[in-house]
Coordinates of C-alpha atoms and ligand atoms in Angstrom, one line a residue:
X164 CA 199.3 27.3 -130.8
X165 CA 197.8 30.1 -129.4
X166 CA 194.2 30.8 -129.8
X167 CA 193.1 34.2 -129.8
X168 CA 189.6 35.2 -128.7
X169 CA 187.2 38.5 -128.4
X170 CA 185.8 38.8 -125.5
X171 CA 182.0 39.4 -126.0
X172 CA 181.2 43.4 -125.0
X173 CA 179.0 43.6 -122.1
X174 CA 176.5 46.3 -121.4
X175 CA 178.0 49.3 -119.8
X176 CA 176.8 49.6 -116.6
X177 CA 176.7 45.7 -115.8
X178 CA 180.3 46.2 -116.4
X179 CA 180.4 49.5 -114.5
X180 CA 179.2 47.4 -111.2
X181 CA 181.0 44.5 -112.1
X182 CA 184.7 46.8 -111.2
X183 CA 182.2 48.4 -109.2
X184 CA 182.0 44.8 -107.4
X185 CA 185.6 44.2 -107.4
X186 CA 187.4 47.1 -106.3
X187 CA 185.5 47.1 -102.8
X188 CA 185.7 44.0 -102.2
X189 CA 189.7 43.7 -103.4
X190 CA 189.8 47.5 -101.2
X191 CA 188.0 45.2 -98.4
X192 CA 190.5 42.3 -98.0
X193 CA 193.4 45.2 -98.4
X194 CA 192.2 46.5 -95.0
X195 CA 191.9 43.4 -93.8
X196 CA 195.7 42.1 -95.0
X197 CA 198.5 41.7 -91.9
X198 CA 201.4 43.1 -94.1
X199 CA 203.0 44.0 -97.3
X200 CA 203.3 39.7 -98.4
X201 CA 199.6 39.1 -98.3
X202 CA 198.2 42.5 -99.7
X203 CA 200.4 41.7 -102.6
X204 CA 198.9 37.6 -102.4
X205 CA 195.6 38.8 -101.7
X206 CA 196.0 41.7 -105.0
X207 CA 197.0 38.8 -107.7
X208 CA 194.0 36.1 -105.9
X209 CA 191.0 38.5 -105.7
X210 CA 192.2 40.6 -109.3
X211 CA 193.2 37.8 -111.5
X212 CA 190.0 36.4 -112.0
X213 CA 187.8 38.4 -112.0
X214 CA 190.0 40.2 -115.5
X215 CA 190.4 36.5 -116.3
X216 CA 194.2 35.8 -115.9
X217 CA 195.4 33.3 -116.3
X218 CA 198.5 33.3 -113.2
X219 CA 200.1 36.3 -111.8
X220 CA 202.6 37.6 -109.7
X221 CA 203.8 41.4 -108.3
X222 CA 207.8 42.3 -109.1
X223 CA 209.5 44.7 -106.4
X224 CA 213.2 45.5 -106.6
X225 CA 216.0 44.4 -105.2
X226 CA 218.3 46.9 -106.6
X227 CA 218.3 50.2 -108.8
X228 CA 217.8 48.3 -111.9
X229 CA 216.6 44.2 -110.9
X230 CA 213.6 43.1 -109.8
X231 CA 212.8 40.3 -107.7
X232 CA 209.0 37.8 -107.4
X233 CA 208.0 38.7 -104.1
X234 CA 204.3 36.7 -104.4
X235 CA 203.2 34.2 -107.5
X236 CA 199.8 33.4 -107.6
X237 CA 198.6 29.7 -109.8
X238 CA 201.8 30.1 -111.8
X239 CA 202.1 26.2 -113.3
X240 CA 203.4 23.6 -111.1
X241 CA 206.6 23.0 -112.7
X242 CA 208.0 26.2 -112.2
X243 CA 207.1 27.1 -109.1
X244 CA 210.0 25.4 -106.9
X245 CA 212.2 28.4 -108.4
X246 CA 209.8 31.6 -108.5
X247 CA 212.3 31.9 -105.4
X248 CA 214.8 33.0 -107.8
X249 CA 213.3 34.6 -110.7
X250 CA 213.7 38.0 -111.9
X251 CA 213.6 40.3 -113.8
X252 CA 216.3 44.0 -115.3
X253 CA 214.5 47.0 -115.0
X254 CA 213.2 48.7 -118.2
X255 CA 213.4 44.6 -119.9
X256 CA 210.1 43.2 -121.1
X257 CA 206.9 44.6 -120.2
X258 CA 206.9 43.9 -116.4
X259 CA 211.0 46.4 -116.9
X260 CA 208.9 49.0 -118.8
X261 CA 206.2 48.9 -116.3
X262 CA 208.8 50.4 -113.7
X263 CA 211.2 51.3 -116.0
X264 CA 208.6 54.0 -117.6
X265 CA 206.1 53.6 -114.6
X266 CA 203.3 53.1 -116.8
X267 CA 200.3 50.7 -117.9
X268 CA 201.5 48.1 -120.5
X269 CA 199.6 45.6 -121.8
X270 CA 200.8 43.4 -124.5
X271 CA 198.1 41.8 -126.7
X272 CA 199.7 39.3 -128.2
X273 CA 203.4 38.5 -127.1
X274 CA 203.5 37.0 -130.2
X275 CA 202.8 39.4 -132.4
X276 CA 206.0 41.7 -130.8
X277 CA 209.1 40.7 -132.1
X278 CA 211.2 43.0 -129.7
X279 CA 209.2 40.2 -127.2
X280 CA 210.9 37.1 -129.2
X281 CA 213.3 37.1 -125.6
X282 CA 210.0 36.1 -123.8
X283 CA 208.9 33.5 -126.7
X284 CA 210.1 30.2 -125.4
X285 CA 209.4 31.2 -121.8
X286 CA 206.1 32.0 -122.9
X287 CA 205.1 28.9 -124.3
X288 CA 206.3 26.7 -121.9
X289 CA 204.4 28.6 -119.3
X290 CA 201.6 29.2 -122.0
X291 CA 200.7 33.4 -121.4
X292 CA 199.6 34.5 -125.1
X293 CA 199.2 37.9 -124.2
X294 CA 199.9 39.4 -120.7
X295 CA 200.1 43.0 -118.5
X296 CA 202.1 44.6 -116.1
X297 CA 201.0 47.9 -113.6
X298 CA 203.9 49.9 -111.6
X299 CA 203.5 49.4 -107.6
X300 CA 204.3 52.6 -106.4
X301 CA 205.6 53.5 -102.8
X302 CA 207.0 56.6 -101.6
X303 CA 206.4 58.7 -105.5
X304 CA 208.3 55.5 -107.5
X305 CA 208.0 52.9 -109.1
X306 CA 209.1 49.8 -106.8
X307 CA 208.2 47.6 -108.4
X308 CA 204.7 45.2 -110.7
X309 CA 202.0 43.9 -110.2
X310 CA 201.7 41.3 -113.6
X311 CA 199.0 38.9 -114.5
X312 CA 199.2 36.1 -117.6
X313 CA 196.5 35.4 -120.3
X314 CA 196.7 32.3 -122.1
X315 CA 195.0 33.6 -124.8
X316 CA 195.6 36.7 -126.4
X317 CA 192.7 38.5 -124.5
X318 CA 192.0 42.2 -124.5
X319 CA 191.4 43.7 -122.0
X320 CA 188.4 45.6 -122.3
X321 CA 187.8 49.3 -120.6
X322 CA 186.4 47.6 -117.6
X323 CA 188.9 46.0 -117.3
X324 CA 191.7 48.2 -117.4
X325 CA 190.5 51.1 -115.3
X326 CA 189.7 47.9 -112.9
X327 CA 193.0 47.5 -113.1
X328 CA 194.3 51.2 -113.2
X329 CA 191.9 51.3 -109.9
X330 CA 193.4 48.0 -108.1
X331 CA 197.0 48.8 -109.3
X332 CA 195.9 52.2 -106.7
X333 CA 194.8 50.9 -104.1
X334 CA 197.9 47.7 -103.5
X335 CA 200.5 51.1 -104.8
X336 CA 198.7 52.8 -100.9
X337 CA 197.6 49.6 -99.5
X338 CA 201.5 48.0 -99.2
X339 CA 203.0 52.3 -98.8
X340 CA 200.3 51.6 -95.7
X341 CA 201.9 48.7 -95.1
X342 CA 205.3 48.7 -95.3
X343 CA 205.4 51.6 -93.2
X344 CA 203.9 49.9 -91.1
X345 CA 205.7 46.4 -90.7
X346 CA 209.4 49.6 -90.6
X347 CA 206.8 51.0 -87.5
X348 CA 206.3 47.1 -86.1
X349 CA 210.2 46.3 -86.3
X350 CA 210.9 50.2 -84.4
X351 CA 209.0 49.4 -82.1
X352 CA 210.2 46.1 -82.1
X353 CA 213.9 47.1 -81.6
X354 CA 212.4 50.3 -78.6
X355 CA 211.4 47.3 -76.3
X356 CA 214.5 45.3 -76.6
X357 CA 216.2 48.7 -75.8
X358 CA 213.6 49.3 -73.2
X359 CA 214.4 45.8 -71.2
X360 CA 218.2 46.7 -72.2
X361 CA 217.6 50.1 -70.5
X362 CA 215.9 49.0 -67.4
X363 CA 218.5 46.1 -66.6
X364 CA 221.7 49.0 -66.9
X365 CA 219.3 50.9 -64.7
X366 CA 218.9 47.9 -61.9
X367 CA 222.7 47.6 -62.9
X368 CA 222.6 51.5 -61.9
X369 CA 220.2 50.8 -58.3
X370 CA 222.8 47.8 -57.2
X371 CA 225.9 50.1 -57.7
X372 CA 224.4 52.4 -55.9
X373 CA 223.5 50.7 -53.3
X374 CA 226.8 48.5 -52.9
X375 CA 228.3 52.0 -53.0
X376 CA 226.0 53.1 -49.7
X377 CA 226.9 50.4 -48.2
X378 CA 230.6 50.5 -48.0
X379 CA 229.8 53.9 -47.2
X380 CA 228.1 53.1 -43.9
X381 CA 230.6 49.9 -43.3
X382 CA 233.7 52.1 -44.0
X383 CA 232.2 55.2 -41.6
X384 CA 231.3 53.2 -39.6
X385 CA 234.8 51.4 -39.6
X386 CA 236.5 54.3 -39.2
X387 CA 234.6 55.8 -36.2
X388 CA 236.1 53.2 -33.7
X389 CA 239.7 53.8 -33.5
X390 CA 238.7 57.7 -33.6
X391 CA 236.6 56.8 -31.0
X392 CA 239.5 55.7 -28.8
X393 CA 241.4 59.1 -29.6
X394 CA 239.0 60.8 -28.7
X395 CA 238.8 58.6 -25.0
X396 CA 242.7 59.0 -24.6
X397 CA 243.2 62.6 -25.8
X398 CA 239.7 63.5 -23.1
X399 CA 242.4 61.3 -20.6
X400 CA 245.3 63.8 -21.4
X401 CA 243.3 66.5 -21.3
X402 CA 242.3 65.6 -17.7
X403 CA 245.9 65.0 -17.0
X404 CA 244.9 61.8 -15.4
X405 CA 248.0 60.3 -16.7
X406 CA 249.9 63.7 -15.2
X407 CA 250.1 66.8 -15.5
X408 CA 251.0 68.7 -18.9
X409 CA 252.7 71.5 -19.3
X410 CA 250.7 74.3 -21.0
X411 CA 252.2 73.6 -24.0
X412 CA 251.2 69.5 -24.5
X413 CA 247.7 71.2 -23.8
X414 CA 247.3 73.3 -26.1
X415 CA 248.3 70.7 -28.1
X416 CA 246.2 67.9 -27.4
X417 CA 243.0 70.0 -27.4
X418 CA 244.0 70.4 -31.4
X419 CA 244.4 66.8 -31.4
X420 CA 240.8 66.7 -29.8
X421 CA 240.0 69.3 -31.7
X422 CA 240.9 67.9 -35.3
X423 CA 239.3 63.9 -33.6
X424 CA 235.5 65.8 -33.2
X425 CA 235.8 67.0 -36.5
X426 CA 236.4 64.3 -38.1
X427 CA 234.1 62.2 -36.1
X428 CA 231.6 65.3 -37.3
X429 CA 232.1 64.2 -41.1
X430 CA 232.2 60.6 -40.4
X431 CA 228.8 60.7 -39.2
X432 CA 226.9 62.8 -41.6
X433 CA 228.9 59.6 -44.3
X434 CA 226.8 58.0 -42.8
X435 CA 223.7 58.8 -41.3
X436 CA 223.6 60.1 -45.5
X437 CA 224.6 56.1 -46.5
X438 CA 222.0 55.7 -43.7
X439 CA 218.9 57.4 -44.8
X440 CA 220.0 56.7 -49.0
X441 CA 220.2 52.8 -47.9
X442 CA 216.6 53.9 -46.0
X443 CA 218.5 52.8 -43.0
X444 CA 218.3 56.0 -40.2
X445 CA 216.5 55.0 -36.9
X446 CA 214.2 58.0 -36.1
X447 CA 213.5 58.2 -32.6
X448 CA 211.2 60.0 -31.3
X449 CA 211.0 61.5 -28.3
X450 CA 208.9 65.1 -26.0
X451 CA 210.9 67.8 -26.5
X452 CA 211.4 71.8 -26.7
X453 CA 212.2 72.8 -29.3
X454 CA 214.1 76.3 -27.8
X455 CA 216.8 74.1 -25.8
X456 CA 217.2 72.2 -28.9
X457 CA 218.5 75.4 -30.4
X458 CA 220.0 76.1 -27.2
X459 CA 222.0 72.0 -27.4
X460 CA 223.5 72.9 -31.0
X461 CA 224.7 76.0 -30.1
X462 CA 226.1 75.0 -26.9
X463 CA 228.6 72.8 -29.5
X464 CA 230.0 75.4 -31.9
X465 CA 233.4 77.3 -31.9
X466 CA 231.8 80.9 -31.0
X467 CA 231.7 83.3 -34.4
X468 CA 234.2 85.9 -35.3
X469 CA 233.8 88.2 -32.2
X470 CA 232.3 91.0 -35.0
X471 CA 229.4 89.7 -34.7
X472 CA 226.3 89.2 -32.5
X473 CA 224.5 86.3 -31.4
X474 CA 220.7 86.2 -30.4
X475 CA 218.2 84.1 -29.7
X476 CA 214.6 84.9 -29.8
X477 CA 212.0 82.2 -28.3
X478 CA 209.1 82.3 -26.4
X479 CA 209.4 82.4 -22.7
X480 CA 207.7 79.3 -22.8
X481 CA 208.6 75.8 -23.7
X482 CA 207.2 75.0 -27.2
X483 CA 207.0 71.3 -27.2
X484 CA 207.6 69.1 -30.3
X485 CA 208.0 65.4 -30.7
X486 CA 210.8 64.7 -33.4
X487 CA 214.5 63.0 -32.6
X488 CA 216.2 65.1 -30.6
X489 CA 219.7 64.5 -31.9
X490 CA 218.7 64.6 -35.2
X491 CA 217.2 67.8 -34.8
X492 CA 220.2 69.7 -33.0
X493 CA 222.4 67.4 -35.6
X494 CA 220.9 69.7 -38.6
X495 CA 220.3 73.6 -36.7
X496 CA 224.2 73.0 -35.4
X497 CA 224.8 72.9 -38.8
X498 CA 222.5 76.1 -40.1
X499 CA 224.0 78.0 -37.6
X500 CA 227.4 76.5 -38.1
X501 CA 226.8 77.4 -41.9
X502 CA 225.7 81.3 -40.2
X503 CA 228.5 82.2 -38.2
X504 CA 231.3 80.3 -41.0
X505 CA 229.8 82.3 -44.0
X506 CA 229.1 86.0 -42.0
X507 CA 232.8 88.3 -40.9
X508 CA 230.4 90.6 -39.2
X509 CA 226.5 91.7 -37.9
X510 CA 224.8 89.4 -36.2
X511 CA 223.0 86.2 -36.1
X512 CA 220.2 85.7 -35.1
X513 CA 218.1 82.4 -33.8
X514 CA 214.8 82.6 -33.6
X515 CA 212.0 79.5 -32.0
X516 CA 208.3 79.7 -33.2
X517 CA 205.2 78.3 -33.6
X518 CA 203.1 78.1 -37.0
X519 CA 200.1 77.5 -38.6
X520 CA 201.7 77.5 -41.5
X521 CA 202.6 73.5 -43.3
X522 CA 205.6 74.4 -45.3
X523 CA 206.8 69.9 -45.6
X524 CA 206.3 68.0 -47.7
X525 CA 202.9 66.4 -48.3
X526 CA 203.6 63.1 -47.2
X527 CA 204.9 63.9 -44.7
X528 CA 201.0 66.0 -43.9
X529 CA 199.0 62.9 -45.3
X530 CA 201.2 61.3 -42.6
X531 CA 200.9 62.6 -38.7
X532 CA 199.6 65.9 -37.2
X533 CA 199.8 68.7 -39.4
X534 CA 197.8 71.3 -38.1
X535 CA 201.1 73.6 -36.3
X536 CA 204.9 74.1 -36.7
X537 CA 207.8 74.2 -35.3
X538 CA 210.4 76.8 -36.9
X539 CA 214.0 77.1 -36.1
X540 CA 215.2 80.5 -38.0
X541 CA 218.6 81.6 -38.8
X542 CA 219.5 84.4 -40.0
X543 CA 222.7 85.9 -40.2
X544 CA 224.7 89.0 -42.2
X545 CA 226.4 87.0 -43.9
X546 CA 227.8 87.0 -47.0
X547 CA 224.9 85.7 -48.7
X548 CA 223.4 83.0 -51.8
X549 CA 222.7 84.2 -55.6
X550 CA 219.4 83.0 -56.9
X551 CA 221.0 80.9 -59.1
X552 CA 222.6 78.9 -56.1
X553 CA 219.9 78.6 -54.1
X554 CA 218.8 75.3 -54.9
X555 CA 221.7 73.3 -55.4
X556 CA 223.1 74.5 -52.0
X557 CA 221.0 71.3 -51.3
X558 CA 223.0 69.1 -53.1
X559 CA 224.9 67.1 -52.0
X560 CA 229.1 67.4 -52.2
X561 CA 228.2 71.6 -53.6
X562 CA 229.3 74.6 -51.9
X563 CA 228.7 78.0 -54.6
X564 CA 233.1 78.4 -54.5
X565 CA 234.4 74.7 -55.2
X566 CA 237.2 76.2 -55.9
X567 CA 240.3 74.6 -54.3
X568 CA 241.6 78.2 -53.7
X569 CA 238.1 78.7 -51.7
X570 CA 238.2 80.7 -48.3
X571 CA 235.4 78.9 -46.4
X572 CA 236.3 75.4 -45.4
X573 CA 233.6 73.3 -45.1
X574 CA 232.8 69.5 -47.6
X575 CA 229.2 70.2 -49.2
X576 CA 227.2 67.4 -46.9
X577 CA 225.5 70.4 -44.1
X578 CA 222.8 71.7 -46.4
X579 CA 222.6 68.4 -48.2
X580 CA 221.9 65.7 -45.5
X581 CA 220.5 68.7 -43.2
X582 CA 217.5 68.4 -45.9
X583 CA 217.5 64.4 -46.2
X584 CA 216.9 64.5 -42.1
X585 CA 214.3 67.3 -42.0
X586 CA 213.0 65.4 -44.4
X587 CA 212.8 62.2 -43.2
X588 CA 211.0 64.5 -40.0
X589 CA 208.3 65.1 -41.6
X590 CA 209.3 69.4 -42.4
X591 CA 211.8 70.4 -45.0
X592 CA 214.7 73.2 -45.3
X593 CA 214.1 76.4 -47.1
X594 CA 216.4 79.5 -47.9
X595 CA 216.0 83.0 -48.3
X596 CA 218.7 85.1 -48.9
X597 CA 220.1 88.3 -50.8
X598 CA 224.0 88.5 -51.2
X599 CA 225.9 90.7 -49.6
X600 CA 223.1 91.2 -47.1
X601 CA 222.6 87.9 -45.6
X602 CA 220.8 84.6 -45.6
X603 CA 217.6 83.4 -43.9
X604 CA 217.8 79.0 -43.4
X605 CA 213.9 78.1 -42.1
X606 CA 213.6 74.8 -40.5
X607 CA 210.0 73.7 -40.1
X608 CA 208.3 70.0 -38.1
X609 CA 205.6 69.2 -37.8
X610 CA 204.5 69.5 -33.9
X611 CA 203.7 66.3 -33.6
X612 CA 205.7 63.9 -35.0
X613 CA 204.9 62.8 -39.0
X614 CA 208.4 61.0 -40.6
X615 CA 208.8 59.8 -44.0
X616 CA 210.2 56.7 -44.9
X617 CA 212.4 57.7 -47.8
X618 CA 213.9 55.7 -50.8
Ligands
LIG219 P1 229.5 73.4 -46.5 O1 229.0 74.3 -45.5 O2 230.7 71.8 -45.3 O3 230.6 73.7 -47.7 P2 226.4 73.3 -46.3 O4 226.4 72.1 -47.4 O5 226.3 73.3 -45.5 O6 228.7 72.7 -46.8 O7 226.6 74.7 -48.0 C1 226.7 74.4 -49.0 C2 227.1 75.8 -49.7 O8 226.0 76.3 -49.5 C3 228.2 76.4 -48.8 O9 229.8 75.9 -48.7 C4 228.3 77.5 -48.9 O10 228.5 78.0 -50.2 C5 226.6 78.3 -49.3 N1 226.0 78.4 -47.9 C6 225.6 77.9 -46.6 N2 225.1 78.9 -45.5 C7 225.2 80.1 -45.7 C8 225.0 80.9 -45.3 N3 224.8 81.1 -44.3 N4 225.2 81.8 -46.1 C9 225.9 81.7 -47.4 N5 226.3 80.7 -48.0 C10 226.1 79.5 -47.8

């Protein structure tokens, strides 16, 4: 039932031109393909007419030993509904052999080859008499085949063969690229989804942070009210408004008052820290004297060890600075308090000077008068700080010795809060130190107020 035809061979140069033209057209078509399926469809569509095939298809591995039809061209209409279910075993038939043996398989006459007897019925029904199968190689491994079917026992000429080989190679390379692009697109999509999730988590974390600060601010505020009452009544007791006290009672009242004061400072620090984080810390600038601010800070502190000499070095004239005095006093109280705490003997020196340098942040410089700075230096001859701890001490709740058996009290909040306040006022705090020799903490603020809004 099949006819035999022997094509009149084309002259060599014409074959060559035809081959080149077809190859160029196919290469161009591949370039515009949007995914592996389109590459397979184009290969079939463009190549079949050139080599005179009646119909064709592409099979890809579904598993190690089974190939599944993934693209088809011009199949007889009655078979089209079943294309999706078509499977071929690796190693069986022309397509299976092309994959198993990684080679071009050409069957000139299906009915002449008894090894293909199992295919005869199918060949008759589909109406083909010869076939060629070319392996599709992905990542160096034959992963499928491009198979064409011919109505007649078609003898392919050398030109057809080399064109088919060229197409199979190009198809493999393009399909590999298309698969890679598809993988990349899938990975991209996954990344985008992960990004969306991360952003949502980040927002949740931000919200949790805001709620924590809100909570801290509220609790601190609520704690202040009863503490103010305790301090008020201890003051009345100490001043003996309710009647005379014995010496012992007076000493006890003083201890209660000192403890309540310490608690009040702690709560104030917590409140400020939370408000700073919430961007709510009010700054009330005034023109004041930098030397007077240093003295005010020192006057509120308990005396240092008797072995420590305290010195203040400042110009005779006032050093005017426009800033929030209560915050500056707070910062200096922290710095001088630390110097007292960590110095057993020697000296603590507080220096006030005007500097023409610009030790603060670029934001501050952009925001206000940065022509000169007012600098407070607190120098001690205490235990000093190791180079490795120099930045960490500015982290909230961080202490060089954070152990339960540590010698020095404190919460680790002072320096972090002080630095944040200094930055809020447009300046900064820096430190120089040598273990066993001593430390110098330097607070520098713009002489003209240059606040920085912190997020
Ligand atoms: P606190 O003093 O409450 O522990 P700070 O934030 O004020 O918290 O200080 C953090 C840490 O920095 C201190 O625990 C200490 O280890 C170190 N430190 C601060 N000031 C000095 C200083 N003048 N000399 C030596 N170490 C210091």
